[in-house]
Amino acid sequence: MPVLALPVGLALCSALANAASSVLQRRAAAVDTPAEPGGPGTLLRGLRRLLRRPDWLAGVALLMLSAVMQGWALAVGSLSLVQPLLATELLFTLIVGGLVFRRRPGGRTWLAFVALAVGLAVFLLSAAPRPGRDDATSRAWLMAGGVACAVVLLLVLAARTVRGPARAALLGLASAVSFATTAALLKESVGRLRLGPGVMFSHWSPYATAAVGLVAFLLLQSALGAGSLAASQPALTLGDALTSVALGWALFEESVQLGLRMIPEAIGIVLIGAGSIGLANTLSAGRGWDAPAEPDGSEVRTRRE
C-alpha cells in the first residue's frame, strides 16, 4: 500500500494543480480581456496585462508544479496507474472553479462526479496495474512509437473528412494518444535521472517529450475548436487512459489483470466515459459558468461584453 500511495497521491496532486492553474488563468483572462481587434500587437498587449495579474502568474506556477509532480509520479509509479488518475482533473476543475467563480454544481453534475470517481476506482482496482521497467529498449520505442505516430496520423486524416462532434472526437482521441505518448517519454526521461542530470539530458527522450507534448497541445486546441467539450473530452479522457495502459505494457513491461476482471474493468470504462460526458457538458454549458461573480452573486461583465 505505501508503494502505491506515493504515485497515487502525486498523480492526484498533479491533477489538482493543473485544474487550479486552468481556473486561475481563465479567471485572469475573463476579467482582463480587452475589446480590441485581433493581431500580434493585441496578443502581446494582452500578455503584458496578464503578466501583471497575480492570479495568472499563480496559475502558471501551478502548471509548472503540476508537471513536476506528474514526472515524479511517473518516476515512482507505473504509466498505467498514473495517467488514468489524471482524469480527476475534470473533478477538480469543477470544484476549484465553483469556489473561485462562486458556482454550485447541480444534481446532474454531482452524478457525473460520482460516475467518474467510481469508474476510476473500479477500473484501477480491477486492473491492478503492476510496475515494470524504468526505461524501455530502443526496439520497443521504435515499434510503439511508430504505431502511436501512425494512429495519430490516421485519426487526423479521418478528422479532415468530417465536421462537428465527430471531428472533435477524432481530434480529441489523436490528442489523447499524443498526451499518453508524451507521458511515456517523460517516464523514460525521469527514469534516467537516477543516473544523473547529465545522463538524462544527453539522451533523446527529454527533447522528444517536448516535441510530442507540443503536438499534443496543438491537437487539443484543434479538438476544442472543432466542437464542444462534450464531444472531445470523453475521447480525450478514455483515450489517454487506455493508450497509457497499452504503452505501459509495450514499453515498460507493465501488466494489468485480465480474465474475469475484464468485466468490472469494462464497467469502469463505461462509467468514466459517462462521467466525462456529464462533466464536459457542465463545463461547456451555460454562459458565465467561468465568469467571476459579484458579492451578490451576479456575473461580472468582461470588457469584451
mmCIF file of C-alpha atoms in Angstrom:
data_model
loop_
_atom_site.group_PDB
_atom_site.id
_atom_site.type_symbol
_atom_site.label_atom_id
_atom_site.label_comp_id
_atom_site.label_asym_id
_atom_site.label_seq_id
_atom_site.Cartn_x
_atom_site.Cartn_y
_atom_site.Cartn_z
ATOM 1 C CA MET A 1 0.000 0.000 0.000
ATOM 2 C CA PRO A 2 2.701 2.595 0.845
ATOM 3 C CA VAL A 3 4.308 1.815 -2.531
ATOM 4 C CA LEU A 4 1.077 2.764 -4.319
ATOM 5 C CA ALA A 5 0.238 5.667 -2.016
ATOM 6 C CA LEU A 6 3.066 7.884 -3.285
ATOM 7 C CA PRO A 7 2.346 7.716 -7.058
ATOM 8 C CA VAL A 8 -1.414 7.902 -6.446
ATOM 9 C CA GLY A 9 -1.026 10.936 -4.185
ATOM 10 C CA LEU A 10 1.348 12.654 -6.599
ATOM 11 C CA ALA A 11 -0.929 11.987 -9.590
ATOM 12 C CA LEU A 12 -3.952 13.400 -7.752
ATOM 13 C CA CYS A 13 -1.958 16.452 -6.622
ATOM 14 C CA SER A 14 -0.795 16.958 -10.209
ATOM 15 C CA ALA A 15 -4.405 16.835 -11.442
ATOM 16 C CA LEU A 16 -5.483 19.290 -8.725
ATOM 17 C CA ALA A 17 -2.658 21.706 -9.519
ATOM 18 C CA ASN A 18 -3.434 21.572 -13.245
ATOM 19 C CA ALA A 19 -7.134 22.188 -12.614
ATOM 20 C CA ALA A 20 -6.385 25.115 -10.296
ATOM 21 C CA SER A 21 -3.976 26.500 -12.904
ATOM 22 C CA SER A 22 -6.664 26.415 -15.609
ATOM 23 C CA VAL A 23 -9.231 28.094 -13.365
ATOM 24 C CA LEU A 24 -6.879 30.872 -12.228
ATOM 25 C CA GLN A 25 -5.672 31.616 -15.751
ATOM 26 C CA ARG A 26 -9.263 31.603 -17.020
ATOM 27 C CA ARG A 27 -10.235 33.994 -14.206
ATOM 28 C CA ALA A 28 -7.452 36.392 -15.135
ATOM 29 C CA ALA A 29 -8.310 36.239 -18.839
ATOM 30 C CA ALA A 30 -12.056 36.665 -18.226
ATOM 31 C CA VAL A 31 -11.576 39.819 -16.189
ATOM 32 C CA ASP A 32 -8.834 41.333 -18.315
ATOM 33 C CA THR A 33 -9.850 40.637 -21.921
ATOM 34 C CA PRO A 34 -9.962 43.865 -23.994
ATOM 35 C CA ALA A 35 -12.407 44.549 -26.800
ATOM 36 C CA GLU A 36 -9.751 45.189 -29.461
ATOM 37 C CA PRO A 37 -9.141 43.810 -32.957
ATOM 38 C CA GLY A 38 -7.077 40.634 -33.060
ATOM 39 C CA GLY A 39 -3.462 40.527 -34.176
ATOM 40 C CA PRO A 40 0.071 40.129 -32.871
ATOM 41 C CA GLY A 41 0.009 43.550 -31.179
ATOM 42 C CA THR A 42 -3.191 42.690 -29.339
ATOM 43 C CA LEU A 43 -1.783 39.364 -28.181
ATOM 44 C CA LEU A 44 1.391 40.991 -26.873
ATOM 45 C CA ARG A 45 -0.543 43.712 -25.044
ATOM 46 C CA GLY A 46 -2.850 41.088 -23.559
ATOM 47 C CA LEU A 47 0.134 39.036 -22.407
ATOM 48 C CA ARG A 48 1.704 42.084 -20.755
ATOM 49 C CA ARG A 49 -1.544 42.746 -18.882
ATOM 50 C CA LEU A 50 -1.753 39.124 -17.762
ATOM 51 C CA LEU A 51 1.846 39.214 -16.539
ATOM 52 C CA ARG A 52 0.773 41.925 -14.077
ATOM 53 C CA ARG A 53 -2.043 39.799 -12.660
ATOM 54 C CA PRO A 54 -1.095 37.715 -9.577
ATOM 55 C CA ASP A 55 -3.786 35.099 -10.277
ATOM 56 C CA TRP A 56 -2.455 34.445 -13.803
ATOM 57 C CA LEU A 57 1.116 34.161 -12.518
ATOM 58 C CA ALA A 58 -0.090 31.806 -9.778
ATOM 59 C CA GLY A 59 -1.775 29.711 -12.466
ATOM 60 C CA VAL A 60 1.466 29.453 -14.439
ATOM 61 C CA ALA A 61 3.356 28.461 -11.290
ATOM 62 C CA LEU A 62 0.761 25.761 -10.554
ATOM 63 C CA LEU A 63 1.061 24.468 -14.123
ATOM 64 C CA MET A 64 4.811 24.009 -13.661
ATOM 65 C CA LEU A 65 4.228 22.377 -10.267
ATOM 66 C CA SER A 66 1.742 20.000 -11.895
ATOM 67 C CA ALA A 67 4.335 18.946 -14.477
ATOM 68 C CA VAL A 68 6.931 18.318 -11.754
ATOM 69 C CA MET A 69 4.524 16.186 -9.720
ATOM 70 C CA GLN A 70 3.456 14.210 -12.798
ATOM 71 C CA GLY A 71 7.091 13.483 -13.599
ATOM 72 C CA TRP A 72 7.705 12.427 -10.006
ATOM 73 C CA ALA A 73 4.625 10.200 -10.039
ATOM 74 C CA LEU A 74 5.812 8.536 -13.250
ATOM 75 C CA ALA A 75 9.264 8.049 -11.742
ATOM 76 C CA VAL A 76 7.888 6.078 -8.781
ATOM 77 C CA GLY A 77 4.745 4.552 -10.325
ATOM 78 C CA SER A 78 3.560 2.840 -13.470
ATOM 79 C CA LEU A 79 2.316 4.695 -16.536
ATOM 80 C CA SER A 80 -0.901 2.638 -16.499
ATOM 81 C CA LEU A 81 -1.618 3.790 -12.931
ATOM 82 C CA VAL A 82 -0.649 7.457 -13.084
ATOM 83 C CA GLN A 83 -2.237 8.558 -16.369
ATOM 84 C CA PRO A 84 -5.806 7.324 -15.679
ATOM 85 C CA LEU A 85 -5.720 9.165 -12.344
ATOM 86 C CA LEU A 86 -5.060 12.434 -14.153
ATOM 87 C CA ALA A 87 -8.653 12.246 -15.435
ATOM 88 C CA THR A 88 -9.640 13.570 -11.990
ATOM 89 C CA GLU A 89 -8.614 16.987 -13.320
ATOM 90 C CA LEU A 90 -12.230 17.303 -14.538
ATOM 91 C CA LEU A 91 -13.481 16.801 -10.993
ATOM 92 C CA PHE A 92 -11.024 19.277 -9.545
ATOM 93 C CA THR A 93 -11.760 21.850 -12.245
ATOM 94 C CA LEU A 94 -15.405 21.994 -11.234
ATOM 95 C CA ILE A 95 -14.610 22.020 -7.509
ATOM 96 C CA VAL A 96 -11.988 24.768 -7.746
ATOM 97 C CA GLY A 97 -13.994 26.631 -10.387
ATOM 98 C CA GLY A 98 -17.071 26.512 -8.205
ATOM 99 C CA LEU A 99 -15.142 28.090 -5.332
ATOM 100 C CA VAL A 100 -13.419 30.732 -7.459
ATOM 101 C CA PHE A 101 -16.438 31.689 -9.586
ATOM 102 C CA ARG A 102 -18.998 31.016 -6.822
ATOM 103 C CA ARG A 103 -20.993 28.442 -8.777
ATOM 104 C CA ARG A 104 -22.502 25.390 -7.129
ATOM 105 C CA PRO A 105 -22.652 22.159 -9.157
ATOM 106 C CA GLY A 106 -26.183 20.901 -9.835
ATOM 107 C CA GLY A 107 -27.616 17.453 -9.258
ATOM 108 C CA ARG A 108 -26.619 16.078 -12.668
ATOM 109 C CA THR A 109 -23.105 17.377 -12.165
ATOM 110 C CA TRP A 110 -22.824 15.510 -8.875
ATOM 111 C CA LEU A 111 -23.977 12.333 -10.608
ATOM 112 C CA ALA A 112 -21.244 12.849 -13.199
ATOM 113 C CA PHE A 113 -18.766 13.402 -10.351
ATOM 114 C CA VAL A 114 -19.754 10.101 -8.771
ATOM 115 C CA ALA A 115 -19.727 8.229 -12.095
ATOM 116 C CA LEU A 116 -16.203 9.345 -12.973
ATOM 117 C CA ALA A 117 -14.830 8.765 -9.472
ATOM 118 C CA VAL A 118 -16.427 5.327 -9.129
ATOM 119 C CA GLY A 119 -15.408 4.401 -12.685
ATOM 120 C CA LEU A 120 -11.772 5.252 -11.995
ATOM 121 C CA ALA A 121 -11.812 3.315 -8.723
ATOM 122 C CA VAL A 122 -13.444 0.236 -10.291
ATOM 123 C CA PHE A 123 -11.117 0.260 -13.301
ATOM 124 C CA LEU A 124 -7.893 0.703 -11.330
ATOM 125 C CA LEU A 125 -8.833 -1.758 -8.582
ATOM 126 C CA SER A 126 -9.851 -4.375 -11.154
ATOM 127 C CA ALA A 127 -6.905 -3.817 -13.491
ATOM 128 C CA ALA A 128 -4.435 -3.607 -10.563
ATOM 129 C CA PRO A 129 -1.598 -2.145 -12.698
ATOM 130 C CA ARG A 130 1.801 -3.536 -11.789
ATOM 131 C CA PRO A 131 5.030 -1.607 -12.458
ATOM 132 C CA GLY A 132 7.692 -2.940 -14.774
ATOM 133 C CA ARG A 133 10.918 -1.440 -16.128
ATOM 134 C CA ASP A 134 12.075 2.141 -15.524
ATOM 135 C CA ASP A 135 13.117 2.540 -19.157
ATOM 136 C CA ALA A 136 12.333 0.914 -22.480
ATOM 137 C CA THR A 137 14.516 -0.656 -25.124
ATOM 138 C CA SER A 138 15.210 1.138 -28.388
ATOM 139 C CA ARG A 139 13.374 -1.603 -30.292
ATOM 140 C CA ALA A 140 10.292 -1.199 -28.114
ATOM 141 C CA TRP A 141 10.316 2.560 -28.693
ATOM 142 C CA LEU A 142 10.646 2.147 -32.448
ATOM 143 C CA MET A 143 7.677 -0.219 -32.572
ATOM 144 C CA ALA A 144 5.398 1.507 -30.050
ATOM 145 C CA GLY A 145 6.364 4.997 -31.197
ATOM 146 C CA GLY A 146 5.790 4.057 -34.824
ATOM 147 C CA VAL A 147 2.343 2.655 -34.050
ATOM 148 C CA ALA A 148 1.412 5.739 -31.997
ATOM 149 C CA CYS A 149 2.511 8.095 -34.802
ATOM 150 C CA ALA A 150 0.559 6.083 -37.371
ATOM 151 C CA VAL A 151 -2.586 6.106 -35.207
ATOM 152 C CA VAL A 152 -2.375 9.878 -34.669
ATOM 153 C CA LEU A 153 -1.838 10.490 -38.389
ATOM 154 C CA LEU A 154 -4.796 8.287 -39.356
ATOM 155 C CA LEU A 155 -7.049 9.998 -36.796
ATOM 156 C CA VAL A 156 -6.063 13.464 -38.054
ATOM 157 C CA LEU A 157 -6.678 12.438 -41.664
ATOM 158 C CA ALA A 158 -10.048 10.942 -40.716
ATOM 159 C CA ALA A 159 -10.966 14.128 -38.850
ATOM 160 C CA ARG A 160 -10.465 16.159 -42.025
ATOM 161 C CA THR A 161 -13.291 14.240 -43.703
ATOM 162 C CA VAL A 162 -15.954 15.080 -41.092
ATOM 163 C CA ARG A 163 -17.254 18.102 -39.209
ATOM 164 C CA GLY A 164 -18.807 18.934 -35.859
ATOM 165 C CA PRO A 165 -18.785 16.494 -32.922
ATOM 166 C CA ALA A 166 -17.241 13.664 -34.966
ATOM 167 C CA ARG A 167 -14.272 15.823 -35.872
ATOM 168 C CA ALA A 168 -13.863 16.996 -32.269
ATOM 169 C CA ALA A 169 -13.953 13.393 -31.041
ATOM 170 C CA LEU A 170 -11.368 12.192 -33.568
ATOM 171 C CA LEU A 171 -9.020 15.090 -32.816
ATOM 172 C CA GLY A 172 -9.579 14.566 -29.091
ATOM 173 C CA LEU A 173 -8.567 10.925 -29.498
ATOM 174 C CA ALA A 174 -5.487 11.931 -31.511
ATOM 175 C CA SER A 175 -4.591 14.366 -28.748
ATOM 176 C CA ALA A 176 -5.109 11.626 -26.149
ATOM 177 C CA VAL A 177 -2.709 9.258 -27.922
ATOM 178 C CA SER A 178 -0.184 12.088 -28.157
ATOM 179 C CA PHE A 179 -0.539 13.002 -24.469
ATOM 180 C CA ALA A 180 -0.140 9.351 -23.443
ATOM 181 C CA THR A 181 2.983 9.111 -25.607
ATOM 182 C CA THR A 182 4.291 12.312 -24.026
ATOM 183 C CA ALA A 183 3.785 10.793 -20.576
ATOM 184 C CA ALA A 184 5.623 7.627 -21.665
ATOM 185 C CA LEU A 185 8.516 9.742 -22.931
ATOM 186 C CA LEU A 186 8.508 11.695 -19.668
ATOM 187 C CA LYS A 187 8.699 8.424 -17.741
ATOM 188 C CA GLU A 188 11.636 7.387 -19.908
ATOM 189 C CA SER A 189 13.363 10.694 -19.155
ATOM 190 C CA VAL A 190 12.855 10.697 -15.384
ATOM 191 C CA GLY A 191 13.809 7.020 -15.280
ATOM 192 C CA ARG A 192 17.287 8.076 -16.403
ATOM 193 C CA LEU A 193 17.507 10.937 -13.918
ATOM 194 C CA ARG A 194 18.702 8.498 -11.245
ATOM 195 C CA LEU A 195 21.925 8.238 -13.263
ATOM 196 C CA GLY A 196 22.390 11.989 -13.114
ATOM 197 C CA PRO A 197 21.090 15.071 -14.981
ATOM 198 C CA GLY A 198 23.927 14.812 -17.499
ATOM 199 C CA VAL A 199 22.872 11.299 -18.493
ATOM 200 C CA MET A 200 19.246 12.313 -18.801
ATOM 201 C CA PHE A 201 19.861 15.406 -20.937
ATOM 202 C CA SER A 202 22.315 13.569 -23.167
ATOM 203 C CA HIS A 203 19.527 11.131 -24.085
ATOM 204 C CA TRP A 204 16.957 11.831 -26.809
ATOM 205 C CA SER A 205 13.892 11.340 -24.602
ATOM 206 C CA PRO A 206 13.641 14.812 -22.954
ATOM 207 C CA TYR A 207 13.636 16.525 -26.343
ATOM 208 C CA ALA A 208 11.156 14.036 -27.778
ATOM 209 C CA THR A 209 8.958 14.709 -24.738
ATOM 210 C CA ALA A 210 8.893 18.430 -25.527
ATOM 211 C CA ALA A 211 8.236 17.866 -29.239
ATOM 212 C CA VAL A 212 5.423 15.324 -28.809
ATOM 213 C CA GLY A 213 3.948 17.404 -25.974
ATOM 214 C CA LEU A 214 3.721 20.388 -28.332
ATOM 215 C CA VAL A 215 1.952 18.235 -30.932
ATOM 216 C CA ALA A 216 -0.475 17.010 -28.256
ATOM 217 C CA PHE A 217 -1.198 20.584 -27.169
ATOM 218 C CA LEU A 218 -1.854 21.753 -30.743
ATOM 219 C CA LEU A 219 -4.135 18.781 -31.411
ATOM 220 C CA LEU A 220 -6.058 19.556 -28.227
ATOM 221 C CA GLN A 221 -6.586 23.159 -29.355
ATOM 222 C CA SER A 222 -7.851 21.867 -32.704
ATOM 223 C CA ALA A 223 -10.225 19.479 -30.943
ATOM 224 C CA LEU A 224 -11.596 22.248 -28.748
ATOM 225 C CA GLY A 225 -12.068 24.465 -31.788
ATOM 226 C CA ALA A 226 -13.842 21.739 -33.755
ATOM 227 C CA GLY A 227 -16.640 21.109 -31.255
ATOM 228 C CA SER A 228 -17.786 21.218 -27.672
ATOM 229 C CA LEU A 229 -16.078 19.650 -24.686
ATOM 230 C CA ALA A 230 -18.869 17.092 -24.605
ATOM 231 C CA ALA A 231 -17.616 15.759 -27.949
ATOM 232 C CA SER A 232 -13.857 15.833 -27.357
ATOM 233 C CA GLN A 233 -13.460 15.227 -23.604
ATOM 234 C CA PRO A 234 -14.663 11.594 -23.397
ATOM 235 C CA ALA A 235 -12.313 10.606 -26.239
ATOM 236 C CA LEU A 236 -9.505 12.528 -24.573
ATOM 237 C CA THR A 237 -10.084 11.047 -21.115
ATOM 238 C CA LEU A 238 -10.621 7.436 -22.151
ATOM 239 C CA GLY A 239 -8.072 7.562 -24.970
ATOM 240 C CA ASP A 240 -5.329 8.815 -22.665
ATOM 241 C CA ALA A 241 -6.065 6.187 -20.015
ATOM 242 C CA LEU A 242 -6.311 3.199 -22.389
ATOM 243 C CA THR A 243 -3.349 4.274 -24.536
ATOM 244 C CA SER A 244 -1.264 4.664 -21.381
ATOM 245 C CA VAL A 245 -2.118 1.122 -20.316
ATOM 246 C CA ALA A 246 -1.111 -0.154 -23.769
ATOM 247 C CA LEU A 247 2.139 1.842 -23.822
ATOM 248 C CA GLY A 248 2.955 0.760 -20.289
ATOM 249 C CA TRP A 249 2.675 -2.871 -21.398
ATOM 250 C CA ALA A 250 4.527 -2.419 -24.701
ATOM 251 C CA LEU A 251 7.352 -0.207 -23.437
ATOM 252 C CA PHE A 252 7.888 -0.809 -19.735
ATOM 253 C CA GLU A 253 6.546 -4.351 -19.353
ATOM 254 C CA GLU A 254 3.796 -3.197 -17.009
ATOM 255 C CA SER A 255 0.858 -5.554 -16.548
ATOM 256 C CA VAL A 256 -2.844 -5.402 -15.754
ATOM 257 C CA GLN A 257 -5.201 -8.136 -14.647
ATOM 258 C CA LEU A 258 -7.335 -9.710 -17.390
ATOM 259 C CA GLY A 259 -9.678 -12.713 -17.456
ATOM 260 C CA LEU A 260 -12.892 -12.250 -15.490
ATOM 261 C CA ARG A 261 -11.601 -8.922 -14.222
ATOM 262 C CA MET A 262 -12.221 -7.516 -17.692
ATOM 263 C CA ILE A 263 -15.932 -7.326 -16.816
ATOM 264 C CA PRO A 264 -15.550 -4.802 -13.981
ATOM 265 C CA GLU A 265 -12.818 -3.086 -15.977
ATOM 266 C CA ALA A 266 -15.294 -2.562 -18.825
ATOM 267 C CA ILE A 267 -17.893 -1.279 -16.347
ATOM 268 C CA GLY A 268 -15.311 1.161 -15.001
ATOM 269 C CA ILE A 269 -14.513 2.380 -18.513
ATOM 270 C CA VAL A 270 -18.216 2.955 -19.248
ATOM 271 C CA LEU A 271 -18.615 4.911 -16.001
ATOM 272 C CA ILE A 272 -15.538 7.009 -16.786
ATOM 273 C CA GLY A 273 -16.975 7.808 -20.210
ATOM 274 C CA ALA A 274 -20.397 8.705 -18.791
ATOM 275 C CA GLY A 275 -18.862 10.861 -16.086
ATOM 276 C CA SER A 276 -16.607 12.617 -18.593
ATOM 277 C CA ILE A 277 -19.579 13.440 -20.818
ATOM 278 C CA GLY A 278 -21.553 14.814 -17.872
ATOM 279 C CA LEU A 279 -18.702 16.938 -16.567
ATOM 280 C CA ALA A 280 -17.775 18.162 -20.036
ATOM 281 C CA ASN A 281 -21.403 19.231 -20.594
ATOM 282 C CA THR A 282 -21.289 21.160 -17.333
ATOM 283 C CA LEU A 283 -18.014 22.850 -18.269
ATOM 284 C CA SER A 284 -19.210 23.835 -21.746
ATOM 285 C CA ALA A 285 -22.847 24.652 -20.978
ATOM 286 C CA GLY A 286 -24.256 27.804 -19.559
ATOM 287 C CA ARG A 287 -22.767 31.186 -20.361
ATOM 288 C CA GLY A 288 -20.900 32.644 -17.465
ATOM 289 C CA TRP A 289 -20.101 29.422 -15.593
ATOM 290 C CA ASP A 290 -16.487 30.564 -15.505
ATOM 291 C CA ALA A 291 -17.183 34.283 -15.258
ATOM 292 C CA PRO A 292 -16.334 35.959 -11.928
ATOM 293 C CA ALA A 293 -19.311 36.773 -9.758
ATOM 294 C CA GLU A 294 -20.075 39.898 -7.769
ATOM 295 C CA PRO A 295 -20.619 39.566 -4.000
ATOM 296 C CA ASP A 296 -24.384 39.492 -4.635
ATOM 297 C CA GLY A 297 -23.943 36.517 -6.972
ATOM 298 C CA SER A 298 -24.343 38.389 -10.275
ATOM 299 C CA GLU A 299 -21.822 37.898 -13.027
ATOM 300 C CA VAL A 300 -19.058 40.383 -13.725
ATOM 301 C CA ARG A 301 -19.237 41.545 -17.312
ATOM 302 C CA THR A 302 -15.928 41.324 -19.086
ATOM 303 C CA ARG A 303 -14.538 44.153 -21.195
ATOM 304 C CA ARG A 304 -15.350 42.173 -24.330
ATOM 305 C CA GLU A 305 -19.018 42.301 -23.425
#
